[in-house]
Coordinates of C-alpha atoms in Angstrom, one line a residue:
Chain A
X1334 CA -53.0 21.3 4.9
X1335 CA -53.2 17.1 4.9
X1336 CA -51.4 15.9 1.8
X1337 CA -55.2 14.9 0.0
X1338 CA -56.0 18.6 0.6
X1339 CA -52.8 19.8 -1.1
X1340 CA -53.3 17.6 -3.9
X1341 CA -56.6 18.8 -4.3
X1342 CA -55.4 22.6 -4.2
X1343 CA -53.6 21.3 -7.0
X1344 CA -56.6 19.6 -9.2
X1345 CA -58.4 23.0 -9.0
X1346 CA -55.5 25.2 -9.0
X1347 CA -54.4 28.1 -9.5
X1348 CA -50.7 26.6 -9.7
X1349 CA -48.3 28.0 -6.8
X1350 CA -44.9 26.2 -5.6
X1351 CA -45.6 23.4 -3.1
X1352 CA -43.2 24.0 -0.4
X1353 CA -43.8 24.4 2.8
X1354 CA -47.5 23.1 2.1
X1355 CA -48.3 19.5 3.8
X1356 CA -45.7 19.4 6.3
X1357 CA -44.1 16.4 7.5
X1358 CA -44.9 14.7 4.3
X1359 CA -42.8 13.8 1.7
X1360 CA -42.5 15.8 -1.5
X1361 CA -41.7 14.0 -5.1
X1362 CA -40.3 15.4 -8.2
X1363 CA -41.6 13.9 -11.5
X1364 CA -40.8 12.2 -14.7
X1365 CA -42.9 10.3 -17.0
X1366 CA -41.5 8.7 -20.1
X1367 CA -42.0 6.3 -22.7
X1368 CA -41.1 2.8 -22.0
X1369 CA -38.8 2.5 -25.0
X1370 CA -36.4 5.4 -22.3
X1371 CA -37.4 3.6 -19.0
X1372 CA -34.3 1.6 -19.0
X1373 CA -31.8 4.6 -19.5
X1374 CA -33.2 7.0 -16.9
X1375 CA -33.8 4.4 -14.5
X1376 CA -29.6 3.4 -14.9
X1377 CA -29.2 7.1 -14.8
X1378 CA -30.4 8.1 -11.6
X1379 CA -29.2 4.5 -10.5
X1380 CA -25.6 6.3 -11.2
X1381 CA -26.3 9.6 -10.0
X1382 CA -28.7 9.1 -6.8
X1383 CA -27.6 12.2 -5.0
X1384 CA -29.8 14.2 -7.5
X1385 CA -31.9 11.4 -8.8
X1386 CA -32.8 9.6 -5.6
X1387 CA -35.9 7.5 -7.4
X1388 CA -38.9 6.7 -4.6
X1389 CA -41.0 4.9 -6.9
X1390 CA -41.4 3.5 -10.4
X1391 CA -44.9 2.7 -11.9
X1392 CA -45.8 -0.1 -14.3
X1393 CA -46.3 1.2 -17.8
X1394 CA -49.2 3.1 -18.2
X1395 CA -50.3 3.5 -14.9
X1396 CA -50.9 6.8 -13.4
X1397 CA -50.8 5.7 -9.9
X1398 CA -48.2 5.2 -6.7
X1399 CA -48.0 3.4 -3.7
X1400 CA -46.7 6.6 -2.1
X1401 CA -50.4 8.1 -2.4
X1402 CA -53.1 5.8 -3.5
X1403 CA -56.1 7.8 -4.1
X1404 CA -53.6 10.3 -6.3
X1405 CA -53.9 10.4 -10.3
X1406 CA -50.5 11.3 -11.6
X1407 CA -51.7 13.3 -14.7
X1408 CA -53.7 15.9 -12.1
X1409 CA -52.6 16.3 -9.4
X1410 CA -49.1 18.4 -9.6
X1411 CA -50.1 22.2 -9.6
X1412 CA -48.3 22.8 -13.0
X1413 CA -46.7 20.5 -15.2
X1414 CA -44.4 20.2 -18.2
X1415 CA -44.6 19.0 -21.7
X1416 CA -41.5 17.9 -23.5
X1417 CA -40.8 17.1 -26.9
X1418 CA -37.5 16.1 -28.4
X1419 CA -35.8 17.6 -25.6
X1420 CA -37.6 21.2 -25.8
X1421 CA -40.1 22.3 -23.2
X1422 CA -43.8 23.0 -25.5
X1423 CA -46.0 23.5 -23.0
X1424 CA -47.0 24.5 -19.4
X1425 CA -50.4 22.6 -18.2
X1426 CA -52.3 22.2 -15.0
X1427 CA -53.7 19.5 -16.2
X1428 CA -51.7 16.4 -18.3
X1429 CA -54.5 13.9 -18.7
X1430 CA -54.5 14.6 -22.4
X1431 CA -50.8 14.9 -22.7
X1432 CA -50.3 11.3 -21.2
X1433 CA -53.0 10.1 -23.0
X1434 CA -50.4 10.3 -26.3
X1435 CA -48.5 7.2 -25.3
X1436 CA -49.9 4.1 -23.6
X1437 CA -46.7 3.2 -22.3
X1438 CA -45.6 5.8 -20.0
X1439 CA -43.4 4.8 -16.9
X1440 CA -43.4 7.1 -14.2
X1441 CA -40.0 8.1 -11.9
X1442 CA -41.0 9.7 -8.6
X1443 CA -38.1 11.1 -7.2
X1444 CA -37.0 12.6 -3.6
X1445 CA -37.0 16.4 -3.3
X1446 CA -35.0 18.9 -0.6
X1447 CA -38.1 20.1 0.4
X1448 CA -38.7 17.0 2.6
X1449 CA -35.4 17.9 4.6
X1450 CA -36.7 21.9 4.7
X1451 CA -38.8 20.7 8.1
X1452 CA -36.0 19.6 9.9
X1453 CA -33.9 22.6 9.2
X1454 CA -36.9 24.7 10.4
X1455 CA -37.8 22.7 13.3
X1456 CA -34.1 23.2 14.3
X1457 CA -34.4 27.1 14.2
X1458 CA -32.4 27.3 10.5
X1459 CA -33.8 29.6 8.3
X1460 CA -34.7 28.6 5.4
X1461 CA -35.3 31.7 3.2
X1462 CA -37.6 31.1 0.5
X1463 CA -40.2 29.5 2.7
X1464 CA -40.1 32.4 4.9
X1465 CA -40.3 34.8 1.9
X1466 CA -43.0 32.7 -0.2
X1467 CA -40.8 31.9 -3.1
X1468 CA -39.6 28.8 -4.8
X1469 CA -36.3 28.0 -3.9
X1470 CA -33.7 29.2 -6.1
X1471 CA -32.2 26.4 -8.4
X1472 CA -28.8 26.1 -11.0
X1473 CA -27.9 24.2 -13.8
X1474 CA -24.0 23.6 -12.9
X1475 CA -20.8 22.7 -15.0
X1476 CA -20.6 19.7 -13.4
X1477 CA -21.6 16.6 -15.9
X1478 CA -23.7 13.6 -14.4
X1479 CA -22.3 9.9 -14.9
X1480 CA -24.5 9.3 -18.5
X1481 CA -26.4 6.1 -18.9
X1482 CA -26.9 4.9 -22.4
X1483 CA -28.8 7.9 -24.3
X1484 CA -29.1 9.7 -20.9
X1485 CA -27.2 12.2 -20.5
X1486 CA -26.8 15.5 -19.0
X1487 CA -25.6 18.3 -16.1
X1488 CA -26.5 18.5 -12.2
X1489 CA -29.1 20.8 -11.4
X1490 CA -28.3 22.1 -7.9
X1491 CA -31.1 24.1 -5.3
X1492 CA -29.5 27.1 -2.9
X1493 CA -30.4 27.6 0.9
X1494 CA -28.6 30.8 2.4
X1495 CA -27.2 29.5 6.1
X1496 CA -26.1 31.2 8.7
X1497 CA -22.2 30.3 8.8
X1498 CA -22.9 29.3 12.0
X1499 CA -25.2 26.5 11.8
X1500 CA -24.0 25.2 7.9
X1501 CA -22.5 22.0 9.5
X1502 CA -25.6 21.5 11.2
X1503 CA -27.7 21.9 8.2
X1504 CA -25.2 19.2 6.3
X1505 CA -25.7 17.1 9.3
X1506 CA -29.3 17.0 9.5
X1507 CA -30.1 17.1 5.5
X1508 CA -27.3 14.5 5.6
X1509 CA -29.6 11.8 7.5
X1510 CA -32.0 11.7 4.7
X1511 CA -30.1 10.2 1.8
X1512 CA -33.1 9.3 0.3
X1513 CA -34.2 12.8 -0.4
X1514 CA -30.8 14.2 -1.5
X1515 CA -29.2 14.1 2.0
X1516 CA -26.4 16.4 2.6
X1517 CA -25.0 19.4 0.4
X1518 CA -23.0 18.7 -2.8
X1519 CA -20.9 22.1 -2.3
X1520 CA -20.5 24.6 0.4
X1521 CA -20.0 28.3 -0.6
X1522 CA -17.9 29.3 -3.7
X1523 CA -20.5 29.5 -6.7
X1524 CA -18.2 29.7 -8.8
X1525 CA -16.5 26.6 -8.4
X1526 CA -19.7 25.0 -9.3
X1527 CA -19.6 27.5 -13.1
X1528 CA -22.4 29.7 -11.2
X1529 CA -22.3 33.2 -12.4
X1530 CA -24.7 35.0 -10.7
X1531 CA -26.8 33.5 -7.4
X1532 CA -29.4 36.3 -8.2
X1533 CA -30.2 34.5 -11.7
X1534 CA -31.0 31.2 -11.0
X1535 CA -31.9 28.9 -13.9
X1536 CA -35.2 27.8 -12.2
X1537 CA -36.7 29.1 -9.5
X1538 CA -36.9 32.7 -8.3
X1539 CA -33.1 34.6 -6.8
X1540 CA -33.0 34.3 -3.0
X1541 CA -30.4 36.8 -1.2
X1542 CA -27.9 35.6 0.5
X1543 CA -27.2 37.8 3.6
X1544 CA -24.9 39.1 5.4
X1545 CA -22.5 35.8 7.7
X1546 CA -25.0 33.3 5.2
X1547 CA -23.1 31.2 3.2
X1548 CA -25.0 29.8 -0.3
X1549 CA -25.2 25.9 0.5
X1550 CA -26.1 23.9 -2.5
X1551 CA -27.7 20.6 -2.5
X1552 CA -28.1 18.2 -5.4
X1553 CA -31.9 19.0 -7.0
X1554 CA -34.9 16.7 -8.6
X1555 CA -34.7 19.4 -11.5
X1556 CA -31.6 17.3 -12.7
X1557 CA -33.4 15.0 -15.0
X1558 CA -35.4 18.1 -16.5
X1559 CA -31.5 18.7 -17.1
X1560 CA -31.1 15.2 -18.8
X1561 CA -34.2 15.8 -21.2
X1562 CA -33.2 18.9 -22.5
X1563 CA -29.5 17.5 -23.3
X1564 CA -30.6 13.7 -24.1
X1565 CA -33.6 14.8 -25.9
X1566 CA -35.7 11.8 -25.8
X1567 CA -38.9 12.1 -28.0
X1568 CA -41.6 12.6 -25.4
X1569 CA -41.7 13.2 -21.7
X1570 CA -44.1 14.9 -19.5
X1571 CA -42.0 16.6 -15.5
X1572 CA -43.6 18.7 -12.7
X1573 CA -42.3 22.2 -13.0
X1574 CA -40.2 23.2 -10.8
X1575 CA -40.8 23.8 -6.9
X1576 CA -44.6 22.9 -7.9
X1577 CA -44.1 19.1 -6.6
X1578 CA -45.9 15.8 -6.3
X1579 CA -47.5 15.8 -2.8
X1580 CA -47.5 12.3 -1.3
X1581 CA -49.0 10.7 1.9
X1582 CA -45.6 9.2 2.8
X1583 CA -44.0 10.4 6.2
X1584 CA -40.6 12.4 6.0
X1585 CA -39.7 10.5 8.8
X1586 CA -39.8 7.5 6.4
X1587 CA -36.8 8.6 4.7
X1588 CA -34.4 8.7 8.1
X1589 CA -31.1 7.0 8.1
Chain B
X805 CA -4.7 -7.6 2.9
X806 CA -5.8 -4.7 0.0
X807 CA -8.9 -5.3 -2.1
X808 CA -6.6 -6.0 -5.1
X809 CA -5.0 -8.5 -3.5
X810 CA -8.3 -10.1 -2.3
X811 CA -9.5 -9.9 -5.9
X812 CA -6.2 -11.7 -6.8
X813 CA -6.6 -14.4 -4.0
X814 CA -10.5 -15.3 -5.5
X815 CA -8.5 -15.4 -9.2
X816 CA -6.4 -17.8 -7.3
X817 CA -8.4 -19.8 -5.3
X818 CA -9.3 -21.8 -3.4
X819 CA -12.6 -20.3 -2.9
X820 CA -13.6 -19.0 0.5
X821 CA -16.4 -16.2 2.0
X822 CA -15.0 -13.0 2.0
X823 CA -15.8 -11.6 5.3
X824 CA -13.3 -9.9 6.9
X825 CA -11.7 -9.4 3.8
X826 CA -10.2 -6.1 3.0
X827 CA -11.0 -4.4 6.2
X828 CA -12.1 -0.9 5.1
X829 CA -13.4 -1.7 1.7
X830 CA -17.1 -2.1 0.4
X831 CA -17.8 -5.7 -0.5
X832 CA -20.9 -6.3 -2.9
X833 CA -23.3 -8.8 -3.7
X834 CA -23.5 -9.8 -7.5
X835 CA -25.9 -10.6 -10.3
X836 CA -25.6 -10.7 -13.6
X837 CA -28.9 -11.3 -16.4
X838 CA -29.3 -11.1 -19.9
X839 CA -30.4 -7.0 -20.8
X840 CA -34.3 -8.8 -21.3
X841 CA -34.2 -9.1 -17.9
X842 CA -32.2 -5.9 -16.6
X843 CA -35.4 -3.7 -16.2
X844 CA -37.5 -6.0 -14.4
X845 CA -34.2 -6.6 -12.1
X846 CA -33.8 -3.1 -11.3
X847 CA -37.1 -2.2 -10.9
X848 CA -37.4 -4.9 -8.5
X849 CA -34.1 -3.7 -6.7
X850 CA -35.8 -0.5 -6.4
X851 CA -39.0 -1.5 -5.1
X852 CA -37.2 -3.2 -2.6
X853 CA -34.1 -0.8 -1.8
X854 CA -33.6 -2.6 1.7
X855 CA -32.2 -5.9 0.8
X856 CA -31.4 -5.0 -3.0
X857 CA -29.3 -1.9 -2.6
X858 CA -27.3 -0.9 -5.9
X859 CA -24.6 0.6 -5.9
X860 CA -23.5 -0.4 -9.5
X861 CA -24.9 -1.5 -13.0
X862 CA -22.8 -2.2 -16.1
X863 CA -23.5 -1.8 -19.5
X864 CA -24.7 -4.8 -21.7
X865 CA -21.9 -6.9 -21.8
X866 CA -19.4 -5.2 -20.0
X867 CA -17.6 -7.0 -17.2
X868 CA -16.2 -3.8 -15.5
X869 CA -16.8 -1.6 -13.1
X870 CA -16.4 1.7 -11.4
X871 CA -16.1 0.4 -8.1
X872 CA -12.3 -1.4 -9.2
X873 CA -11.2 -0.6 -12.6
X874 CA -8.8 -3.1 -12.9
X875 CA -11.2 -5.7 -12.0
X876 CA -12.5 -8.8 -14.1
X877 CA -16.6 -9.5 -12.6
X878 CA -15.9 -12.8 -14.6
X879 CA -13.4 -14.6 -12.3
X880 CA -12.5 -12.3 -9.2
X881 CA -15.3 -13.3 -7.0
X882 CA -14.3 -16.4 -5.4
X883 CA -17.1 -18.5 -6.2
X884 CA -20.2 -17.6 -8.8
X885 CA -23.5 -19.6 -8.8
X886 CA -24.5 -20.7 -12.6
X887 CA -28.9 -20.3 -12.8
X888 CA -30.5 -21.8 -16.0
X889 CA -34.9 -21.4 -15.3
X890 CA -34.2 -20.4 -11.8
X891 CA -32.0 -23.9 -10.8
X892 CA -28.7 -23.7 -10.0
X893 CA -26.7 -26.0 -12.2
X894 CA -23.5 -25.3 -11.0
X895 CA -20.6 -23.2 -8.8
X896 CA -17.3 -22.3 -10.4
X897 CA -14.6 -20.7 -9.5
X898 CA -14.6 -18.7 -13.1
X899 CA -17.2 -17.3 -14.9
X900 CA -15.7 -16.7 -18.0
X901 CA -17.0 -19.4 -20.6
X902 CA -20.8 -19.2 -19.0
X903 CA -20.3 -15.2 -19.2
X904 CA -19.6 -15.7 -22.9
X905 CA -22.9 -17.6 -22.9
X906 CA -24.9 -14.3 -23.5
X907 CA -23.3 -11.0 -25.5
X908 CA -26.0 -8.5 -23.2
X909 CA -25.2 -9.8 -19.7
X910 CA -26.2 -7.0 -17.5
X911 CA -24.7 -7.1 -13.9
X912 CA -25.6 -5.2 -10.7
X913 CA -23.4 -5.0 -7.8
X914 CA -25.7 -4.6 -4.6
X915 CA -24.8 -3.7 -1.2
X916 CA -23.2 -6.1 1.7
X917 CA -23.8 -6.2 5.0
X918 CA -20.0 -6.9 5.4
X919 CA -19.8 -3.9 4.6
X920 CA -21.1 -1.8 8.4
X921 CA -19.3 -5.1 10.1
X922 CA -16.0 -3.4 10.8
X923 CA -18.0 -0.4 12.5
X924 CA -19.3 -2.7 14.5
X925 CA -16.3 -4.6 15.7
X926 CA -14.8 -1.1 15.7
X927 CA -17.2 0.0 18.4
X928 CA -16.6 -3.2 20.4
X929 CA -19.9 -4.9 19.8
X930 CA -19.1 -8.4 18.7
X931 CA -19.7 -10.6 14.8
X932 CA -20.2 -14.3 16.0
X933 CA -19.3 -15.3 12.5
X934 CA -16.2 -13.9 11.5
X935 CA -14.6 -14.7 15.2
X936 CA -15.3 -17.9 14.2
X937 CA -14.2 -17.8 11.2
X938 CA -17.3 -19.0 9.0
X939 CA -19.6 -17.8 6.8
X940 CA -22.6 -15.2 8.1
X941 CA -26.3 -17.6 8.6
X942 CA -28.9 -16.6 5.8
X943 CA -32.4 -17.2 6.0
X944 CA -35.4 -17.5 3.5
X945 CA -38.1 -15.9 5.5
X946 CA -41.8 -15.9 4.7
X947 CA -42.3 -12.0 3.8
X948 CA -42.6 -11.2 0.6
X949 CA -40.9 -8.8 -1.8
X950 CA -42.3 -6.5 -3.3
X951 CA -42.8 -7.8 -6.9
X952 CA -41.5 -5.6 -10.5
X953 CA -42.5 -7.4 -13.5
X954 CA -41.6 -11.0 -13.8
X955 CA -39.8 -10.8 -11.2
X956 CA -40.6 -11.6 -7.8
X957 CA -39.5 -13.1 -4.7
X958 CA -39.2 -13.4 -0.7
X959 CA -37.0 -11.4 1.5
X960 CA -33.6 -13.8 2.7
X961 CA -32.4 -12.2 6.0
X962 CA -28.5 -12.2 7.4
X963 CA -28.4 -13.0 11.1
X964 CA -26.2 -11.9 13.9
X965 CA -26.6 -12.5 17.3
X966 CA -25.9 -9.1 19.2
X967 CA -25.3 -8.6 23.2
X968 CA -28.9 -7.8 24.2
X969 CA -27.5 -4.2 25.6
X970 CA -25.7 -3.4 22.4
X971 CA -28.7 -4.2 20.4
X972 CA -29.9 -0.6 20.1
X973 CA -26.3 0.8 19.2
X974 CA -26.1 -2.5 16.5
X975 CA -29.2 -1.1 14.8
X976 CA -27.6 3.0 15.1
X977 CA -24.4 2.0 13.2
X978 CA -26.0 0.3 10.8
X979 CA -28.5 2.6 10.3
X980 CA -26.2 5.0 9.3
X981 CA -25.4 3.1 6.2
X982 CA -29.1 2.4 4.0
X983 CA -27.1 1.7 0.9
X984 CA -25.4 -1.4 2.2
X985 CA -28.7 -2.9 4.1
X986 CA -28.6 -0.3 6.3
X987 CA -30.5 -0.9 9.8
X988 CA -31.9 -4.4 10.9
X989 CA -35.4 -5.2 9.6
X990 CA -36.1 -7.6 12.5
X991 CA -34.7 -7.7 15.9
X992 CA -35.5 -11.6 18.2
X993 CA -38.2 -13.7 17.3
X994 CA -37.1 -15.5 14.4
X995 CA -40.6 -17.2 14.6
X996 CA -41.9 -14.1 13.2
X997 CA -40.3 -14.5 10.2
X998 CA -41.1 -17.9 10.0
X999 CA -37.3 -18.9 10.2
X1000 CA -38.0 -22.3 12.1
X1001 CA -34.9 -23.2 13.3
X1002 CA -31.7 -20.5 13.9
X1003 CA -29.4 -23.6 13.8
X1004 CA -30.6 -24.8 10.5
X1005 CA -29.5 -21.6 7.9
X1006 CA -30.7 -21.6 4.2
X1007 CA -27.4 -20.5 3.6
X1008 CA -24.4 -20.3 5.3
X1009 CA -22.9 -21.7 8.0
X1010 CA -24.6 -21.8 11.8
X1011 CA -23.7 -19.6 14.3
X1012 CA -25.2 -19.9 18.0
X1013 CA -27.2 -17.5 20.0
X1014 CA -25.2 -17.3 23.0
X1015 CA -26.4 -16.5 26.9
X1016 CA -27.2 -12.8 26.9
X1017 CA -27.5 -12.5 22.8
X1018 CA -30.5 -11.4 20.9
X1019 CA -30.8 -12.5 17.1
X1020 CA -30.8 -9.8 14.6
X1021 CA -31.6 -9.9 11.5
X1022 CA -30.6 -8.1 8.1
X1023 CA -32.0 -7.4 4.8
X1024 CA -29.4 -9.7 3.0
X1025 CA -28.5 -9.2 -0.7
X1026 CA -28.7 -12.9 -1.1
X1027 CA -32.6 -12.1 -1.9
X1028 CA -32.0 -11.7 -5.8
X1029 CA -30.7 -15.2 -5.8
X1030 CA -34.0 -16.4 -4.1
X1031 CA -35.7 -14.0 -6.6
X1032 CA -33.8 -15.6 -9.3
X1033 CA -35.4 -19.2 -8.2
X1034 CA -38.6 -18.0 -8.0
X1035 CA -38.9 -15.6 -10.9
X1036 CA -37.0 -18.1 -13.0
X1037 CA -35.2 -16.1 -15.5
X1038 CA -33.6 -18.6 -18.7
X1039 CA -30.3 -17.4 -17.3
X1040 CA -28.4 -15.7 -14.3
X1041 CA -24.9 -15.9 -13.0
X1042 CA -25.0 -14.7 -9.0
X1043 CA -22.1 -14.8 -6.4
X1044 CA -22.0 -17.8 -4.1
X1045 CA -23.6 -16.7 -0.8
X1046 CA -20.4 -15.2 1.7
X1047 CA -18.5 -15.1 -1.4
X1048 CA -18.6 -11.7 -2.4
X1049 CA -17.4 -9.1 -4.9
X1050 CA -14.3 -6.4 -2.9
X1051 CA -13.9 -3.4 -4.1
X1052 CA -11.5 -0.4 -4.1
X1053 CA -14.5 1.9 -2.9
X1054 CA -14.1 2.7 1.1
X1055 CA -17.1 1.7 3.0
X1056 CA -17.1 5.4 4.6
X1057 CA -18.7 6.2 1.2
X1058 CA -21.9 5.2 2.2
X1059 CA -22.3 6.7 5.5
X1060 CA -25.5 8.7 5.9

């Protein structure tokens, strides 16, 4: 599947998570948001770029990116989320009419684990819920981001089950593309990070861990979903999670 | 000599570039605009994340930071460049009446390429400019950035000339650090670039290409300043080129 083809897949539907779809091309998270907010969540992920690694900014208004020309914004993300005040109202396929509401929306495209998952792969690390045909598991943790004005809000982390025996290699090679995460925020110990239970996850669907895997976490594009629930800014329109914004964009572009 | 007592000697004075400075500790670029302006700034800094990395922003009127609480941005850089409609009107040694100028000042601290310099000496491979104890050659080269808003500009490079068989480990080391400039964008062929004459720096001080060397070239964070002449904001307040900001944050932080 060629990046066009996966964001036509999404046009036409039916939604289903995008990973694994498109590879060797990058993957983007997405936030829209009034102009009157740009400021804040642009500082915001400015102080917290592990999660909030930002790719691409669009003028006000526009629903298109340099990272895939020929893409419309408002159509083609497989499902997409409608936020008001802070509480999710909606699930759509579709957000042309949502976006039509405010003339001034600015546009956050932000980097997403999934563009590391090819590299673990190609290095022979499992990665579990590609190879089960889930979305990856993903938790809201106690752990507070740096706020930026009327931003505010927790870190959202995703959870690969490694082998024990290739977890530093997994840091290592997640670790050379800072732009899309890079390495893992926490190693092990859930609980450390106020996780109760790794078969709940807050997003996502549960992933086992098996037996000699260790649950690696690594800071997640969710995080900002995170922020508008807590900051509660009047309007904003995200991707749902694991059902991403497929761009023509090499991974490799993204290699320290 | 400690980054506090580096910060204490640009206090002090006399003024003088900062290289070598500190060894160990992350050295940053500086500008500072009146919140009007902060957007189109950091959307510009994002769009162009090689030579504008940010590693810090404060709030409106604030002149601390994170990266050295006990820090004053108003007079511990050794020398600060005054802008009024993109003309520099003066250099000082203290900042503190023209900060008081404008309540909103917004400041970013960007990236140095000062900063991968000890990893290179540390590996053996030679910086022409701080053996010879001047200030690193900066050029204004013909490509340009890509613009945010009203603000635009073209790319200033930092040279280096590199032994032509440590070229390729030059570029790895550096490369392992995108959020202070990271690898070079350019390696020979200054021509290219339309730099006409290596000798002949925008800013700095010359250094020579010596028998064997190839010129390198960096992203340099001295492109906001040249941003700032062409975009022509009513008011800026940079460092002086060389003359940078040292902070208490260990340059290991940003390896990839």
């Amino acid at each position: 599947m060629t990046p066009a083809q996966a964001r036509l897949a999404a046009r036409q539907g039916p939604a289903r998570p995008t990973s694994g779809q498109a590879p060797g091309f990058t993957q983007c998270n997405m936030i829209t948001l009034p102009r009157d907010w740009a400021w804040d969540f642009l500082l915001f992920a400015q102080r917290n770029p592990k999660p909030c690694p930002v790719l691409d900014v669009t003028d006000p208004g526009s629903h298109r990116t340099v990272m895939a020309p020929d893409a419309d914004l408002r159509t083609d993300i497989p499902l997409y989320r409608i936020w008001r005040d802070g509480v999710l109202t909606e699930e759509v396929t579709d957000a042309t009419s949502h976006w039509a509401e405010h003339p001034d929306l600015v546009t956050f495209l932000i980097g997403c684990s999934f563009t590391f998952e090819g590299a673990l792969m190609a290095a022979g690390i499992p990665v579990a819920h590609v190879d089960q045909g889930c979305n990856v598991p993903m938790f809201l943790t106690d752990r507070d981001c740096r706020p930026a004005g009327r931003m505010s809000g927790r870190l959202v982390v995703s959870m690969r089950p490694i082998p024990a025996d290739r977890v530093a290699e997994a840091a290592m090679i997640s670790g050379r593309t800072p732009a899309v995460h890079g390495a893992p925020v926490h190693v092990g110990l859930p609980e450390a990070l106020g996780i109760a239970d790794l078969q709940k996850p807050d997003f996502g669907d549960p992933v086992p861990v098996g037996p000699g895997q260790v649950p690696v976490f690594w800071a997640c594009g969710v995080t900002p979903q995170a922020a508008v629930m807590a900051s509660k800014p009047p309007f904003a329109i995200t991707h749902a999670p694991g059902h991403m914004f497929v761009t023509d964009v090499p991974e490799t572009r993204w290699q320290a």
